[in-house]
Structure formats: structure tokens, C-alpha cells
PDB file of C-alpha atoms in Angstrom:
ATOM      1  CA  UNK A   1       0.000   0.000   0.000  1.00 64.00           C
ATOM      2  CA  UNK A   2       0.868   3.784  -0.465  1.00 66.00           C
ATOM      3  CA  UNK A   3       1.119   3.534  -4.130  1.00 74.00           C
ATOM      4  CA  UNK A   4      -1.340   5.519  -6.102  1.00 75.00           C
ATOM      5  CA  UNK A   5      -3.135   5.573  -9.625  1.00 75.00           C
ATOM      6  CA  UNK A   6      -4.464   8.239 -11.847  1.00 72.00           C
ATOM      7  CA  UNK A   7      -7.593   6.852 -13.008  1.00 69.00           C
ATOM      8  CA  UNK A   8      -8.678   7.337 -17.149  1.00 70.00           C
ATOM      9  CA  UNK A   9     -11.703   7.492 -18.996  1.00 68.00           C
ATOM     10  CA  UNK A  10     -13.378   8.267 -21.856  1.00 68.00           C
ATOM     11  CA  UNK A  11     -17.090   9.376 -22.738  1.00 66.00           C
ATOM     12  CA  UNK A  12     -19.439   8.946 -25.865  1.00 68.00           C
ATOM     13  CA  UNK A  13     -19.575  12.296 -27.829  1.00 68.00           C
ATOM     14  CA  UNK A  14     -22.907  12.345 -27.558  1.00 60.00           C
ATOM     15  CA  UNK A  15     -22.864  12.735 -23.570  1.00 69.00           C
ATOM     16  CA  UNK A  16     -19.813  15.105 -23.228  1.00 74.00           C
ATOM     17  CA  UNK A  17     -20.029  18.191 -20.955  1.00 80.00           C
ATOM     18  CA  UNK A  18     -21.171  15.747 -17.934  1.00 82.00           C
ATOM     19  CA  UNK A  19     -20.155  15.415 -14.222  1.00 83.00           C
ATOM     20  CA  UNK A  20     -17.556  12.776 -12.956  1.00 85.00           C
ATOM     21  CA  UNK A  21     -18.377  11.377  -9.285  1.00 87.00           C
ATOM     22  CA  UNK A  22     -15.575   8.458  -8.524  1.00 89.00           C
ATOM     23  CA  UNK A  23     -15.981   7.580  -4.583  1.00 92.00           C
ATOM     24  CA  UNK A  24     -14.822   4.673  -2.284  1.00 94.00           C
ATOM     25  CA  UNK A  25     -16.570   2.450   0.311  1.00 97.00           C
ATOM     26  CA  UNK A  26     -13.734   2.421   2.414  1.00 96.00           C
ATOM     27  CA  UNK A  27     -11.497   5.756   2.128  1.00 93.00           C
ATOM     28  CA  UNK A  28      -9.387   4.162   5.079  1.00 93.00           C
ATOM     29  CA  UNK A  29      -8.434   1.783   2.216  1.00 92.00           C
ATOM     30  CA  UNK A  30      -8.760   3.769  -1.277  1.00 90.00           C
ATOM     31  CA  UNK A  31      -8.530   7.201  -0.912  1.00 90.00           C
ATOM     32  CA  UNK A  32      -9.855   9.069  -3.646  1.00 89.00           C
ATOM     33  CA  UNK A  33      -8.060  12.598  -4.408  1.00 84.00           C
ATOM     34  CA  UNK A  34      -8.902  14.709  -7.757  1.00 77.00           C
ATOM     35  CA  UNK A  35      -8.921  11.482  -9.537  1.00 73.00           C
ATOM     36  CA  UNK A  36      -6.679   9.591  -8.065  1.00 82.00           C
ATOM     37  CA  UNK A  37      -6.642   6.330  -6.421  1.00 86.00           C
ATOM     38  CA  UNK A  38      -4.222   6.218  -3.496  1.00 86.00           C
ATOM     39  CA  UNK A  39      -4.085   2.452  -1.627  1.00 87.00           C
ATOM     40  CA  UNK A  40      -3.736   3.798   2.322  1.00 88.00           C
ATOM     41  CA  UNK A  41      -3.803   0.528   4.001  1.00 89.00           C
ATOM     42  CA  UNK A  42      -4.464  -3.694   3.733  1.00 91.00           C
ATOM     43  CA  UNK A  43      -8.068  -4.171   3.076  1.00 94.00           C
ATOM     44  CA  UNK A  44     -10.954  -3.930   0.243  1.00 96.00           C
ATOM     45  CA  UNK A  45     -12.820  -1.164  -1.362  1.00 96.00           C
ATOM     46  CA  UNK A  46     -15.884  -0.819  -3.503  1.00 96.00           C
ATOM     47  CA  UNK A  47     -14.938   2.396  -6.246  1.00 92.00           C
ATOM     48  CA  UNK A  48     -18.078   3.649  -7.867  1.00 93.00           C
ATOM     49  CA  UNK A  49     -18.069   6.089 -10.824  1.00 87.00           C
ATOM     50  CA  UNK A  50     -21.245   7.850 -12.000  1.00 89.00           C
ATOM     51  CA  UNK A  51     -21.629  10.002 -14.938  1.00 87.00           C
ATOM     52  CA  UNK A  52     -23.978  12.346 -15.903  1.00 88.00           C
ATOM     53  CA  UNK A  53     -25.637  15.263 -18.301  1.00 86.00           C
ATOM     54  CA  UNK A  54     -28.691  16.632 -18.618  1.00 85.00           C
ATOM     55  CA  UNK A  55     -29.506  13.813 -20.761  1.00 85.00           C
ATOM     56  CA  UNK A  56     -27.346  10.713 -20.042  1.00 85.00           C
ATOM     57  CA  UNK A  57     -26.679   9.120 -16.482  1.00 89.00           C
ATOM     58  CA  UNK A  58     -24.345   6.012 -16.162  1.00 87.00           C
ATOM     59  CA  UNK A  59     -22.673   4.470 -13.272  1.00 90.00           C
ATOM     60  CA  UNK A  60     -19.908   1.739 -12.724  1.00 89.00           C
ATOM     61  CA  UNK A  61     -18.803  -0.597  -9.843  1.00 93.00           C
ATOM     62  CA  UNK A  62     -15.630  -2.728  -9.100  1.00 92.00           C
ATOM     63  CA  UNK A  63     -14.045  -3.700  -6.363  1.00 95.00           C
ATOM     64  CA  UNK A  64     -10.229  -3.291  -5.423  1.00 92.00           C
ATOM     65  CA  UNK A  65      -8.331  -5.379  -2.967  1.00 92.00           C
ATOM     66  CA  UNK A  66      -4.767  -3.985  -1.177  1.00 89.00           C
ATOM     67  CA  UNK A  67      -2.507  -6.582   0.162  1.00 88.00           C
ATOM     68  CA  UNK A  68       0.347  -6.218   1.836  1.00 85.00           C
ATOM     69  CA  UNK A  69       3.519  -5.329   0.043  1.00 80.00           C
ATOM     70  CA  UNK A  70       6.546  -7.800  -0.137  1.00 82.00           C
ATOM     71  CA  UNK A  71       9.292  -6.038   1.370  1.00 84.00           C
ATOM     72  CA  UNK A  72      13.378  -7.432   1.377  1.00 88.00           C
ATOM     73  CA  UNK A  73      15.537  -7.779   4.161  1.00 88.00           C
ATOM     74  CA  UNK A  74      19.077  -8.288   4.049  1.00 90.00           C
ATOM     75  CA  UNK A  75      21.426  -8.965   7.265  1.00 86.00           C
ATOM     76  CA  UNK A  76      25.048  -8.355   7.190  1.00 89.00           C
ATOM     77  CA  UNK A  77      26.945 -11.552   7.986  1.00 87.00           C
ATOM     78  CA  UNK A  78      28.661 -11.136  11.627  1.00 84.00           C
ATOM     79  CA  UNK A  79      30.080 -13.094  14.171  1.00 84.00           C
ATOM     80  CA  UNK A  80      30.128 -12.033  17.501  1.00 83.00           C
ATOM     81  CA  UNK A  81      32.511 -13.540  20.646  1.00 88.00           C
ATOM     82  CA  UNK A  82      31.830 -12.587  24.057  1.00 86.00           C
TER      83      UNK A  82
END
């Protein structure tokens, strides 16, 4: 966790000049910033994205799970005599 994403999109021509709403279920696990995913901590999250004119509505779902990352440890080799 910690890394982010820029989320992208694209719209019909026939329903540009709409709104963009992206929020998250869990912003303790997705934040979302200006449209931007950033992964905070271990867990899942539910994004939803809605668009919408005057004449067109639409709205999207998926889920998006943060595991733990892998980190790397490496130990100098040392003997010690008391």
C-alpha cells in the first residue's frame, strides 16, 4: 500500500459536458483525491463512478483489494565472541 493511480476514462460524444463522481466504500483503504486512487492501508474497497448530463446518467462498480507489500531484508553476515 501507499502507491497511487491516476484513473482514465473516456465518454461517448454524444454525452460530453457531464459530471464525474468516482468515490470509495472504504477511504481508510482507497482514498480518492482529484482522480486519483491512493491504496492507504491492507483491506478492500468498492470504487463507484457515476456520470452524468442533462440527458445521459451512467454508473460503474468494481471492487479493489490492497494486500500487503513484499518487502526485502538483508542482514550483514557477523560473528560475535563474548
Amino acid at each position: 500500500y501507499g502507491d497511487t493511480k491516476t484513473l482514465t476514462w473516456s465518454v461517448a460524444e454524444a454525452a460530453k459536458g457531464g459530471t464525474i463522481e468516482v468515490t470509495s466504500s472504504a477511504n481508510d483503504v482507497i482514498a480518492v483525491e482529484n482522480n486519483t486512487l491512493r491504496a492507504a492501508k491492507v483491506g478492500t474497497a468498492k470504487i463507484t463512478v457515476k456520470y452524468e448530463t442533462a440527458d445521459y446518467y451512467d454508473e460503474a462498480e468494481f471492487n479493489i483489494t490492497v494486500n500487503k507489500k513484499p518487502i526485502t531484508v538483508t542482514a550483514e553476515n557477523m560473528t560475535v565472541v563474548y
